Coordinates of C-alpha atoms and ligand atoms in Angstrom, one line a residue:
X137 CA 0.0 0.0 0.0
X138 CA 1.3 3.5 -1.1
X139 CA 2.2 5.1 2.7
X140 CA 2.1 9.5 3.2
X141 CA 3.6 10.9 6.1
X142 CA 2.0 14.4 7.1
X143 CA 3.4 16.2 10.0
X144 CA 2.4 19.7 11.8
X145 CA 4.7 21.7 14.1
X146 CA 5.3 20.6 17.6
X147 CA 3.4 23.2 19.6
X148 CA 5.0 25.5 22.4
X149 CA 3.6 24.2 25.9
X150 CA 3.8 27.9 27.2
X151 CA 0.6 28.8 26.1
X152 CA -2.9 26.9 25.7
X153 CA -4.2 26.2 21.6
X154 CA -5.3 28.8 20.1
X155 CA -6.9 29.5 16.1
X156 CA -3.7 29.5 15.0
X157 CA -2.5 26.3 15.9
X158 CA -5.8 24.8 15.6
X159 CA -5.4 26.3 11.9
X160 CA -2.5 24.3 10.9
X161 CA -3.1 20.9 12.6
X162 CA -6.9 21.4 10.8
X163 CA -5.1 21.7 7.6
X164 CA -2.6 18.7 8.1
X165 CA -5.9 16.5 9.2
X166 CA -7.6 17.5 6.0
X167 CA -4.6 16.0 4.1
X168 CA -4.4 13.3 6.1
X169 CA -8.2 12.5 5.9
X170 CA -8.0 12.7 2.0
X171 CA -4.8 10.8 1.5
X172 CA -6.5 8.0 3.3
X173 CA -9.8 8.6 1.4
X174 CA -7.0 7.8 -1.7
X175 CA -6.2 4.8 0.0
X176 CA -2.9 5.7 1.1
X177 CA -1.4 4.3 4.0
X178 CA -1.4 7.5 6.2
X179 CA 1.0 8.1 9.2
X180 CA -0.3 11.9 10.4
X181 CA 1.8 13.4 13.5
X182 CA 1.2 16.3 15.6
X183 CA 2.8 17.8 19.1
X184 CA 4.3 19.4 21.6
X185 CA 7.5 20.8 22.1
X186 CA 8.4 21.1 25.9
X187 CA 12.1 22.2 26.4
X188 CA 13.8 25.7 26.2
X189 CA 13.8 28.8 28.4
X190 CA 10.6 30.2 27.7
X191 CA 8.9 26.8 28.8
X192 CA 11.4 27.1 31.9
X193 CA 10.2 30.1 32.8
X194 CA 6.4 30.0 32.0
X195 CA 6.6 26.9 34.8
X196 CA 8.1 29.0 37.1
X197 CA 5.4 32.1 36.8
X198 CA 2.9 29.2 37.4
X199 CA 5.3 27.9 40.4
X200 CA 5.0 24.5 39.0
X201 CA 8.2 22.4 38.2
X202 CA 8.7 22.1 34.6
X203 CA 8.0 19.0 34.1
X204 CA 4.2 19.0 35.8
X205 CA 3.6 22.2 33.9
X206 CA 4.4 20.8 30.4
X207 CA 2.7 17.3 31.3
X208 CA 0.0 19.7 32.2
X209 CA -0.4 22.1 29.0
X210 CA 0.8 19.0 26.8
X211 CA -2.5 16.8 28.0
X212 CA -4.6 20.3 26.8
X213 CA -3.2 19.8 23.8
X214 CA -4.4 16.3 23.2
X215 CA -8.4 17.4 24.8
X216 CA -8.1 20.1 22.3
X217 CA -7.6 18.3 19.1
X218 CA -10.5 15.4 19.9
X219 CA -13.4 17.5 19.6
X220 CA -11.6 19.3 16.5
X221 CA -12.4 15.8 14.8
X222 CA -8.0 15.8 14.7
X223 CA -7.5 12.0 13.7
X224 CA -3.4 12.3 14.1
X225 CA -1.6 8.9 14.8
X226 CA 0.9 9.6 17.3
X227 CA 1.6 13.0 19.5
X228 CA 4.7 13.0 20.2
X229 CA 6.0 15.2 23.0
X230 CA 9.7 16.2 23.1
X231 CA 10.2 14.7 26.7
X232 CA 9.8 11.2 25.5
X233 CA 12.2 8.7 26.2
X234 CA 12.1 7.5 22.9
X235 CA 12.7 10.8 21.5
X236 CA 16.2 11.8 23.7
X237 CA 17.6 8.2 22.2
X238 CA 16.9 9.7 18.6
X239 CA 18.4 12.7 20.0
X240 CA 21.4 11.8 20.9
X241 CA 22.0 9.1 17.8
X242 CA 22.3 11.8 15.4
X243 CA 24.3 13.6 17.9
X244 CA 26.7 10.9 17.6
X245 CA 26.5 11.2 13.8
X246 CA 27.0 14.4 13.1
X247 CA 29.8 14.4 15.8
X248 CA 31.7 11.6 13.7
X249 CA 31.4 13.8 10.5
X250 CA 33.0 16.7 12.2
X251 CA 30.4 19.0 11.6
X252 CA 29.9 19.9 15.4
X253 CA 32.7 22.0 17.1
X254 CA 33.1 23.9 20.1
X255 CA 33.2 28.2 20.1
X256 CA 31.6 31.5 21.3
X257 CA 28.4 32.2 20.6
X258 CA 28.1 36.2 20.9
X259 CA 24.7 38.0 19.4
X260 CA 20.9 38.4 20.8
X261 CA 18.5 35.6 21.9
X262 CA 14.7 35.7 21.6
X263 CA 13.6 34.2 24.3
X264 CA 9.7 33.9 22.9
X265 CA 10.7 32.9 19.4
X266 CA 13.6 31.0 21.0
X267 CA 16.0 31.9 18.2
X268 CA 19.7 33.4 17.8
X269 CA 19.3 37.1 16.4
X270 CA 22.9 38.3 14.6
X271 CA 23.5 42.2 15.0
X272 CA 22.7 42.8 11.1
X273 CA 19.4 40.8 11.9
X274 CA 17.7 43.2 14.3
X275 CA 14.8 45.1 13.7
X276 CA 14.7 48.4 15.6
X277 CA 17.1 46.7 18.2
X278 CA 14.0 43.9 18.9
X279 CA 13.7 41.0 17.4
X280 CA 13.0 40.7 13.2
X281 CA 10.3 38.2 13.5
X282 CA 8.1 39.2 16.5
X283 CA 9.1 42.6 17.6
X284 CA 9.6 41.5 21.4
X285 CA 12.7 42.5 23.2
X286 CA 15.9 40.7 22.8
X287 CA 18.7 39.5 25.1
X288 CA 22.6 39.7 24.5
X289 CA 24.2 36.4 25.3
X290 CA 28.3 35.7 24.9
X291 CA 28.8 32.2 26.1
X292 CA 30.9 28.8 25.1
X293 CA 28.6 26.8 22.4
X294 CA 28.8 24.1 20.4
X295 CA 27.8 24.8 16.8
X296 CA 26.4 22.6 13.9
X297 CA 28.8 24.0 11.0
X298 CA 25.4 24.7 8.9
X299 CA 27.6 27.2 6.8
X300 CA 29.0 24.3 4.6
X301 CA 25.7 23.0 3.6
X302 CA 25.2 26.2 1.8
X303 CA 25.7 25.0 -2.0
X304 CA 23.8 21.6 -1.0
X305 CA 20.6 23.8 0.2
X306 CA 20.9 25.7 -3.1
X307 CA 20.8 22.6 -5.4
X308 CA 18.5 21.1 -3.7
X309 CA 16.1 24.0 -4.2
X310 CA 17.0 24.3 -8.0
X311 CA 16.3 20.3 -8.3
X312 CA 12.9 20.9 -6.1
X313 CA 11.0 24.0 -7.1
X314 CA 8.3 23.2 -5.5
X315 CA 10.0 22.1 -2.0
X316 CA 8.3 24.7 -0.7
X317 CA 5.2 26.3 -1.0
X318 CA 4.4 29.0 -1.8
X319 CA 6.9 29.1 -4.3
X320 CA 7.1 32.9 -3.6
X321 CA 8.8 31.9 0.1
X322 CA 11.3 29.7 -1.7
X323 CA 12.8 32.5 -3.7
X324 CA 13.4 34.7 0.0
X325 CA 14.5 31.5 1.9
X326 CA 17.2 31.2 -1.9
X327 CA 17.8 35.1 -1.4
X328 CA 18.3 34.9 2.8
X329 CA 20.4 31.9 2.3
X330 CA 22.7 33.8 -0.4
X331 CA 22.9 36.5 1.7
X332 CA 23.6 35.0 5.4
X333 CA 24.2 31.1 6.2
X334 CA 26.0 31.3 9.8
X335 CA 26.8 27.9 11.5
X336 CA 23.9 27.5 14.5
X337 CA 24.3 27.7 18.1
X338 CA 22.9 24.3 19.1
X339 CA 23.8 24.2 22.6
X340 CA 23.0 26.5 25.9
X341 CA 24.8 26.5 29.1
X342 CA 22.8 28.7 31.2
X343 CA 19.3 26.6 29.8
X344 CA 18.8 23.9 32.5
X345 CA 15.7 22.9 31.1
X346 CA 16.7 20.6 28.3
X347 CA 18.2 17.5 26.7
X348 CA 21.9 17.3 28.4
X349 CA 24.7 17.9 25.5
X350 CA 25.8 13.9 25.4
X351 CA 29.5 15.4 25.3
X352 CA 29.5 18.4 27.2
X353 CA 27.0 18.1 30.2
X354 CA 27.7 21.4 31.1
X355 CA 25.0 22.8 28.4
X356 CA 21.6 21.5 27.1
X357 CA 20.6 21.1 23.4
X358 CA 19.5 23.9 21.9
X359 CA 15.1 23.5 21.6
X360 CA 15.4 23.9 17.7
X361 CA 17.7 21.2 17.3
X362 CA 15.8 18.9 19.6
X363 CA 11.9 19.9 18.0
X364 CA 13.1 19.1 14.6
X365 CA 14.3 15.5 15.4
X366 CA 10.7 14.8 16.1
X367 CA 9.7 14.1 12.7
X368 CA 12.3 10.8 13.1
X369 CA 12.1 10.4 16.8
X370 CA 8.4 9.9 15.8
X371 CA 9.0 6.9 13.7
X372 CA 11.9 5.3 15.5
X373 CA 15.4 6.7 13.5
X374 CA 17.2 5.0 12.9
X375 CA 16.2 1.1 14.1
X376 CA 12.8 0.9 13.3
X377 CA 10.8 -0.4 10.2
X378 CA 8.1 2.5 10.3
X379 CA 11.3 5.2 9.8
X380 CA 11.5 3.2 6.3
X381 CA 8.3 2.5 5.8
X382 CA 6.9 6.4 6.2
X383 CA 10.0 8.6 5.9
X384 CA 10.7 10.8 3.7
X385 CA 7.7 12.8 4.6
X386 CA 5.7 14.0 2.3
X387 CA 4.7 17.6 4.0
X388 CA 5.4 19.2 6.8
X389 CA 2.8 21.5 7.4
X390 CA 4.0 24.7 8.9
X391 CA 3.3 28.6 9.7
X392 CA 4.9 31.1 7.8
X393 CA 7.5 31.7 10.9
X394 CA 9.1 28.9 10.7
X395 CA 10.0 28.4 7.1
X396 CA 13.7 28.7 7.9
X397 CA 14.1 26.5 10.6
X398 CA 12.3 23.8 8.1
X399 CA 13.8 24.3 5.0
X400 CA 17.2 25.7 5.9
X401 CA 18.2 24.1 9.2
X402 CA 16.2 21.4 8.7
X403 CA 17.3 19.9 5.1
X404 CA 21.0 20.3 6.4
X405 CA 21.0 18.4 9.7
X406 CA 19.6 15.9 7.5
X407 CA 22.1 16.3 4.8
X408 CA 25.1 15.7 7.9
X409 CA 23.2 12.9 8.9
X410 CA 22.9 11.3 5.5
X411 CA 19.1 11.1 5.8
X412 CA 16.4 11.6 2.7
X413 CA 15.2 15.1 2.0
X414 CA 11.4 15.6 3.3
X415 CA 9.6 16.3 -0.6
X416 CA 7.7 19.6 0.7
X417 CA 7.3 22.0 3.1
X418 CA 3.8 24.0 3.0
X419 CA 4.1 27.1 4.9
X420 CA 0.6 28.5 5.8
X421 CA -0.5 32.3 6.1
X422 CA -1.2 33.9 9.5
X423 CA -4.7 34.4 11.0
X424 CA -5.8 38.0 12.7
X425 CA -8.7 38.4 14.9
X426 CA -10.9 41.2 13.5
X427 CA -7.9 42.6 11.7
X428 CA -5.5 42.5 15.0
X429 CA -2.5 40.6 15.5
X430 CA -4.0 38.1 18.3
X431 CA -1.8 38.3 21.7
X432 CA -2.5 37.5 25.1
X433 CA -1.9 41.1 26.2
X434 CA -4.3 42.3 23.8
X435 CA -6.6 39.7 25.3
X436 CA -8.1 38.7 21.6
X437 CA -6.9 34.8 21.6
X438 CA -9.1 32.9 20.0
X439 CA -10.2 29.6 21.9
X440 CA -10.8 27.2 19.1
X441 CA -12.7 25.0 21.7
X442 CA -14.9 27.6 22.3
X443 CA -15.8 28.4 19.1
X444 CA -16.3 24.5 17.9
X445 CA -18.9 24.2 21.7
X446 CA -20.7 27.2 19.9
X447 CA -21.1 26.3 16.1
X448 CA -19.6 22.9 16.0
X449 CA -16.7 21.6 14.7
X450 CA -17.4 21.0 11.4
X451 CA -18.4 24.4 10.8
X452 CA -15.5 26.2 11.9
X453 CA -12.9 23.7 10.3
X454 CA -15.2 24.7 7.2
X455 CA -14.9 28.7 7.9
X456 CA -11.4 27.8 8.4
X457 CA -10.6 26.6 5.0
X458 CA -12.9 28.8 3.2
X459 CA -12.2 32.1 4.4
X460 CA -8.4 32.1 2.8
X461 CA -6.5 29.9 0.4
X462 CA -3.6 28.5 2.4
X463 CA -0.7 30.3 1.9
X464 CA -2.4 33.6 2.2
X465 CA -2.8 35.7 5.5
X466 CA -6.8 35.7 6.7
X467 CA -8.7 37.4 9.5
X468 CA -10.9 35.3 11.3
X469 CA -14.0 37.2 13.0
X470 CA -17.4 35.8 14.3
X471 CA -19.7 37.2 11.4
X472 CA -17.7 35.9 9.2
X473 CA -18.2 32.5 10.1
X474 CA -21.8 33.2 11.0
X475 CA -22.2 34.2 7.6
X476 CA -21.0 31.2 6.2
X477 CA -23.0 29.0 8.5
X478 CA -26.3 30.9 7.6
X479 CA -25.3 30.8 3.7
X480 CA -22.9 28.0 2.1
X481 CA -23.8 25.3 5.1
X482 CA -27.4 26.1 5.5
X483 CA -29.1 27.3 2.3
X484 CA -26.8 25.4 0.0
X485 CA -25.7 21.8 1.6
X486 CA -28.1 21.6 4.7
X487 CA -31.6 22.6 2.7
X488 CA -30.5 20.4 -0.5
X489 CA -29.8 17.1 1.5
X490 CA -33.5 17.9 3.2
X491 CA -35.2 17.8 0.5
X492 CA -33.9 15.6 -1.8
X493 CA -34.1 13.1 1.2
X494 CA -37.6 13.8 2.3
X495 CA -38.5 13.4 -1.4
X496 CA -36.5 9.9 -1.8
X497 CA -37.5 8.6 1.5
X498 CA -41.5 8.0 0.1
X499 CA -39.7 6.7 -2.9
X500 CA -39.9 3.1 -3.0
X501 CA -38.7 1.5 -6.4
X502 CA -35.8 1.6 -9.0
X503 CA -33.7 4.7 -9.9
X504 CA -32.1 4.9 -13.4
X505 CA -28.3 6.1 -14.2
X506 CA -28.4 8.3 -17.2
X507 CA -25.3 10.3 -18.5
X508 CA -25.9 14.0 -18.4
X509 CA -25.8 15.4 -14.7
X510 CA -22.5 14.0 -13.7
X511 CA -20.6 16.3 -16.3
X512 CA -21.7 19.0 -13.7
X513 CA -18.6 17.6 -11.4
X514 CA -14.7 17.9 -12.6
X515 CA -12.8 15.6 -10.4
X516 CA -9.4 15.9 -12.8
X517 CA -9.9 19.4 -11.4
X518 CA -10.5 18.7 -7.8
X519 CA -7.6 16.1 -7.4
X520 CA -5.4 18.5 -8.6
X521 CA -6.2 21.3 -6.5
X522 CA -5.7 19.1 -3.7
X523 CA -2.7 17.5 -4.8
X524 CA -1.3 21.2 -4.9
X525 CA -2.6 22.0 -1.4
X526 CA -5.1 24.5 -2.9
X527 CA -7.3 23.3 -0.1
X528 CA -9.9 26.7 -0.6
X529 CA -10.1 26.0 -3.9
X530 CA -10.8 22.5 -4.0
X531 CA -13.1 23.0 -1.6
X532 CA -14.7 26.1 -4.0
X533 CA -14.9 23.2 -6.5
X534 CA -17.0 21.1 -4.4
X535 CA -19.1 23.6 -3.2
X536 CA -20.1 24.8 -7.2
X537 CA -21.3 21.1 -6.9
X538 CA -23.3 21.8 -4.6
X539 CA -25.0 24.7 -5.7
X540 CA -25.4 22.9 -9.1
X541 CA -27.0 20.2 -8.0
X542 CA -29.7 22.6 -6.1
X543 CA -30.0 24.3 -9.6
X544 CA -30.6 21.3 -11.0
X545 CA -33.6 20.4 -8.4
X546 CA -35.1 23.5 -8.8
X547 CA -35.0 23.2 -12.5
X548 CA -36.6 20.1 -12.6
X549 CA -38.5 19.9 -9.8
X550 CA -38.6 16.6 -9.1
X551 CA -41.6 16.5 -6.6
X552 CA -44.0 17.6 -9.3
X553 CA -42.2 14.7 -11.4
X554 CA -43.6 11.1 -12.0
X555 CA -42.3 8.0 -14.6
X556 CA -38.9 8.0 -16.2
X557 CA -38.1 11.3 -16.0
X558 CA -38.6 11.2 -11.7
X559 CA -36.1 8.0 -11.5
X560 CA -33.9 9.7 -13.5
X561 CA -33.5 13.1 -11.8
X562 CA -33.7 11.2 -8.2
X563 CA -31.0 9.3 -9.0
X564 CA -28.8 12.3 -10.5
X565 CA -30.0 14.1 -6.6
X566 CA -28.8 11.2 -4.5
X567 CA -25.7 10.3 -6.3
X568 CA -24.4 13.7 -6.0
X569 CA -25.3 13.7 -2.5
X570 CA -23.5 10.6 -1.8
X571 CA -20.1 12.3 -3.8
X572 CA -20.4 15.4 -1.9
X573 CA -20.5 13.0 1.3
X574 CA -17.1 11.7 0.1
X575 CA -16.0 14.9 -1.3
X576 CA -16.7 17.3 2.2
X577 CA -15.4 13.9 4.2
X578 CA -11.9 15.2 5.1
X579 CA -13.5 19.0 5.1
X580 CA -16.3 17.8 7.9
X581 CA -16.1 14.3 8.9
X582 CA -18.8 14.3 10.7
X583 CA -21.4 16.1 8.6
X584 CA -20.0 13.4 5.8
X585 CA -21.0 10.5 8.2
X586 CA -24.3 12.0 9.2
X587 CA -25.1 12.6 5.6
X588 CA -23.9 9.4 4.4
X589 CA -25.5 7.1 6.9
X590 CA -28.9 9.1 5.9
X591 CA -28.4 8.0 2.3
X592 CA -27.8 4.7 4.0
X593 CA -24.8 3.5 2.7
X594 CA -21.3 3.5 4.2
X595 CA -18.8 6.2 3.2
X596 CA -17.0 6.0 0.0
X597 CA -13.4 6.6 -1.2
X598 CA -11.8 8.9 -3.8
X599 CA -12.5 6.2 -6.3
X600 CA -16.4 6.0 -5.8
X601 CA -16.3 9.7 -7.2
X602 CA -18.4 8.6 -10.0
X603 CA -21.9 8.5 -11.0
X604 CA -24.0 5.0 -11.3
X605 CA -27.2 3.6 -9.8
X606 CA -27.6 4.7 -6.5
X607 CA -28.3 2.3 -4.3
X608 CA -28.6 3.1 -0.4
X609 CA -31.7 2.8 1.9
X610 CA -32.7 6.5 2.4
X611 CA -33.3 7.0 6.0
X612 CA -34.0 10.9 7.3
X613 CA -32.4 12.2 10.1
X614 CA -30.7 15.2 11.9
X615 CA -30.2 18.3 9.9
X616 CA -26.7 18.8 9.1
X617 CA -26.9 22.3 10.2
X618 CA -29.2 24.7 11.5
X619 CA -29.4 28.1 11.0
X620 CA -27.2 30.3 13.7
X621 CA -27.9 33.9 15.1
X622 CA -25.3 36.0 15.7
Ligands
ME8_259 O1 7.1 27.5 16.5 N1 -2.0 32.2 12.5 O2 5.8 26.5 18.1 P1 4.6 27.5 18.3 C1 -1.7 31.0 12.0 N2 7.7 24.8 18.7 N3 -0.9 30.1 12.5 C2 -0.4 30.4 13.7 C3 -0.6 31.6 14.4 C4 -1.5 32.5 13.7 N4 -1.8 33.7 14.2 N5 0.1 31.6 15.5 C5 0.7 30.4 15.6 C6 6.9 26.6 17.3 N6 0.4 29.6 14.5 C7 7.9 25.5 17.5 C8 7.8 24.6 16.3 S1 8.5 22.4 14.9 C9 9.8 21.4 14.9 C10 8.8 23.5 16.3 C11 0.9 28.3 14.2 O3 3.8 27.0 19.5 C12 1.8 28.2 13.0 O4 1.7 26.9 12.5 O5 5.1 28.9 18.4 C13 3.1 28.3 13.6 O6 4.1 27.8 12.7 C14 3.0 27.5 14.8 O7 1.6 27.8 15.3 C15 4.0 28.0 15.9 O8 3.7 27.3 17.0

C-alpha cells in the first residue's frame, strides 16, 4: 500500500491552543483524511515541544516544576484536538524517552562527520521565538520576527557547521522547485540563504531545562535542534521499520514563521546525517482576529474549543478553509463565520440534503443512471487542487457542486415529477449527494457521516467519485446544520 507521512509543528507548551495552531493541525488532518480517502497508508503526527527557556520560565510564573507544567499544557493539547475531529496517529511530546535516544543518535553522527565543534556564541536571543538574532538581523534593536525585546548572550557553544551546507541547500532548491510552498517563500528563503548562512548555536549553558549535551554536560541542546528530530524520533530513527516505511515525509505542514528552521536548518542536519530530504514544506499564512495581531496582552486569543462548543466543529474547520487559500494571510471574525453557516452550510448543503431526502424517502422502487448530470462535477480538477494544497479552492470546486445540483432540483422539480423522467432526476440528486458526502469527508467528517448514513450507505473513497445507480436505503435524520444567530 502506497504510505504518506503528514506532520504539523510541535506546539510550544507555554501557552494553551489557540486558532492559529488549531489552523495548521486542521489543515494537516484534511490532508491526512484525504490521503487515506486515496487509500494511502497514512501516518499523520502532531505535538508538543516542551524544552527551552521560555517553557522554563512559563513553569516558574505558574510555580509548577517544569516537568508537571508541560505534562499539564501537553495533556490540553491532546483534549483540544479530539473535539476538533484531529484524527493524528501519534503525539509525540519532546520529553519522550524515545525521542532523547533519537536525539542523541544523530548527535553521535554528526559528531563523527566533524560538523559539530566547540566556540563563542556572541549575538541576541529571543527568548519567545527562542532563536539566535545576529547584530545585522535586528529590527529596531527587537527582534525581526516578532518585535519582542531581545537579550545579549556571549557564552561557550557548540555549533552545527550549517555554513558548509550552503551549496547543498541551493541545489536542492534548484532540483525541487516546488520544496516549498508558496513558491514565492522559496525565492526569499534562496535570497536569505545567499545573503547569510551562519553555523547554529545548538547548545545552551545557562538553559537547565533541556536535553543534556551527550559530550559536554555542562550545556543543554538547543530547543530547535531537539523539536526538529521529532519528525524521526516519531517513527523510531534510525532502528525501526516505520522510519522506512513512512520517511521521507511527504509535507510538513507549517506557519509562515518557521519556514527557515524547516527548509534551511532542517534539510541540512539531515544532509550531515545522510538522511532523505522531506519532498515539501507547506508554509501556511497567519490568522488576525478582527484585523489584530492576536496576543495575550491584547486579550483577543481565540479559543478554538470555544468556538467549535458554539457552532460545532465542522463548521468552523469549514470557515477555516474557506475564508483564505492556504498560503495567504486571513482574519478570522465571528460574522464571518456566522455568515457562512447561515449561507454556504445552511441554504446550500443543509436545505438540499433535506429535501432531496424527504422526497426519496416515500420513494420506494428503481432509480435509473443516465449520462448528463455528472458532467456538472470535474474531479481531474478537484484532485489536482488538492494535490497542490489549494485546499480553498478544492473545496470552491465542491461547493459549485453543490450549488449545481440545487439548480438542477429547482430546475426540474422533481416533486412535481412522476415516470422516467422522476427516477432519473432522483437518481442524479442522491448520487451527487452521496459524492459530496465523500468529497466534504476530510473537510467535515462528521457532517459526511451523518449525511452518508442518511443515504444509507457507508462512506466511499476517492474512487467511488463517479456517477452510477444509486443504491442506499434512504433513512432521514438530523439536519446537518441549522441556521445560527449572531
Ligand atoms: O514555533 N495564525 O511552536 P509555536 C496561523 N515549537 N498560525 C499560527 C498563528 C496565527 N496567528 N500563530 C501560531 C513553534 N500559528 C515551534 C515549532 S516544529 C519542529 C517546532 C501556528 O507553538 C503556525 O503553524 O510557536 C506556527 O508555525 C505555529 O503555530 C508555531 O507554534
Amino acid at each position: 500500500m502506497e504510505t504518506f507521512y503528514v506532520t504539523t509543528p510541535i506546539y510550544y507548551v507555554n501557552a494553551k491552543p489557540h486558532i492559529g495552531t488549531a489552523y495548521t493541525t486542521i489543515v494537516a488532518d484534511i490532508i491526512a483524511r484525504w490521503k487515506r480517502l486515496e487509500g494511502k497508508e497514512v501516518f499523520f503526527l502532531t505535538g508538543t515541544d516542551e524544552h527551552g527557556t521560555k517553557i522554563e520560565r512559563a513553569a516558574a510564573a505558574a510555580g509548577k516544576t517544569p516537568q508537571t507544567f508541560v505534562d499539564e499544557i501537553s495533556s490540553e493539547f491532546m483534549n483540544t484536538w479530539k473535539p476538533l475531529n484531529i484524527s493524528y496517529d501519534k503525539f509525540i511530546r519532546t520529553t519522550d524517552e524515545r525521542h532523547i535516544i533519537t536525539v542523541n543518535e544523530f548527535l553521535d553522527k554528526l559528531w563523527d562527520n566533524g560538523d559539530i565543534y566547540k566556540g563563542t556564541y556572541e549575538g541576541w536571543y529571543c527568548v519567545p521565538d527562542e532563536t539566535f538574532i545576529t547584530d545585522t538581523d535586528l529590527k529596531d534593536g527587537n527582534c525581526p520576527s516578532c518585535g519582542r525585546e531581545v537579550q545579549r548572550v556571549k557564552e561557550e557553544a557548540y555549533f552545527f557547521a550549517l555554513s558548509r551546507y550552503k551549496e547543498d541547500l541551493l541545489q536542492l532548491y534548484s532540483d525541487n522547485p516546488y520544496f516549498i510552498y508558496p513558491e514565492s517563500k522559496l525565492k526569499e528563503i534562496r535570497g536569505r540563504l545567499k545573503d547569510n548562512l551562519k553555523d547554529l548555536d545548538i547548545t545552551r549553558k545557562g538553559v537547565k531545562w533541556g536535553i543534556p549535551f551527550k559530550f559536554d554536560p555542562e550545556h543543554t541542546i538547543y530547543v530547535w535542534f531537539d523539536a526538529l528530530l521529532n519528525y524521526i524520533s516519531a517513527l523510531g530513527w534510525p532502528n525501526d521499520e516505520s522510519f522506512n516505511k513512512f520517511w521521507p515525509v511527504d509535507v510538513h505542514v507549517v506557519g509562515k514563521d518557521i519556514i527557515w528552521f524547516h527548509a534551511v536548518v532542517w534539510p541540512a542536519m539531515l544532509m550531515s546525517a545522510g538522511i532523505d530530504m522531506p519532498k515539501l514544506i507547506l508554509a501556511h499564512g497567519w490568522w488576525t482576529v478582527n484585523g489584530t495581531k492576536m496576543s495575550k496582552s491584547l486579550g483577543n486569543v481565540i479559543d478554538p474549543i470555544e468556538m467549535a462548543k458554539k457552532y460545532g466543529a465542522d463548521a468552523l474547520r469549514y470557515f477555516l478553509i474557506k475564508e483564505k487559500p492556504v498560503w495567504e494571510d486571513g482574519d478570522f471574525s465571528e460574522n464571518a463565520l456566522v455568515s457562512r453557516i447561515n449561507g454556504e452550510l445552511m441554504s446550500d448543503l443543509s436545505n438540499l440534503v433535506a429535501r432531496t431526502l424527504t422526497l426519496a424517502e416515500k420513494f420506494d422502487g428503481k432509480l435509473k443512471y443516465n449520462e448528463g448530470f455528472s458532467d456538472n462535477l470535474d474531479m481531474t480538477q478537484i484532485v489536482s487542487k488538492f494535490d497542490s494544497y489549494n485546499l480553498s479552492g478544492a473545496l470552491e470546486d465542491i461547493w459549485s457542486f453543490v450549488r449545481r445540483t440545487n439548480k438542477y432540483i429547482n430546475d426540474n422539480e422533481p416533486w412535481k415529477l412522476n415516470g422516467e423522467k422522476l427516477l432519473i432526476v432522483l437518481n442524479d440528486a442522491l448520487e451527487a449527494l452521496r459524492i459530496i458526502s465523500i468529497l466534504i469527508y476530510s473537510f467535515m467528517p462528521e457532517t459526511a457521516e451523518n449525511l452518508s448514513q442518511q443515504l444509507g450507505l457507508k462512506l466511499g473513497k476517492i474512487d467511488d467519485c463517479k456517477f452510477g445507480e444509486f443504491n442506499g436505503k434512504v433513512k432521514r435524520g438530523k439536519n446537518l446544520f441549522e441556521k445560527v444567530k449572531n
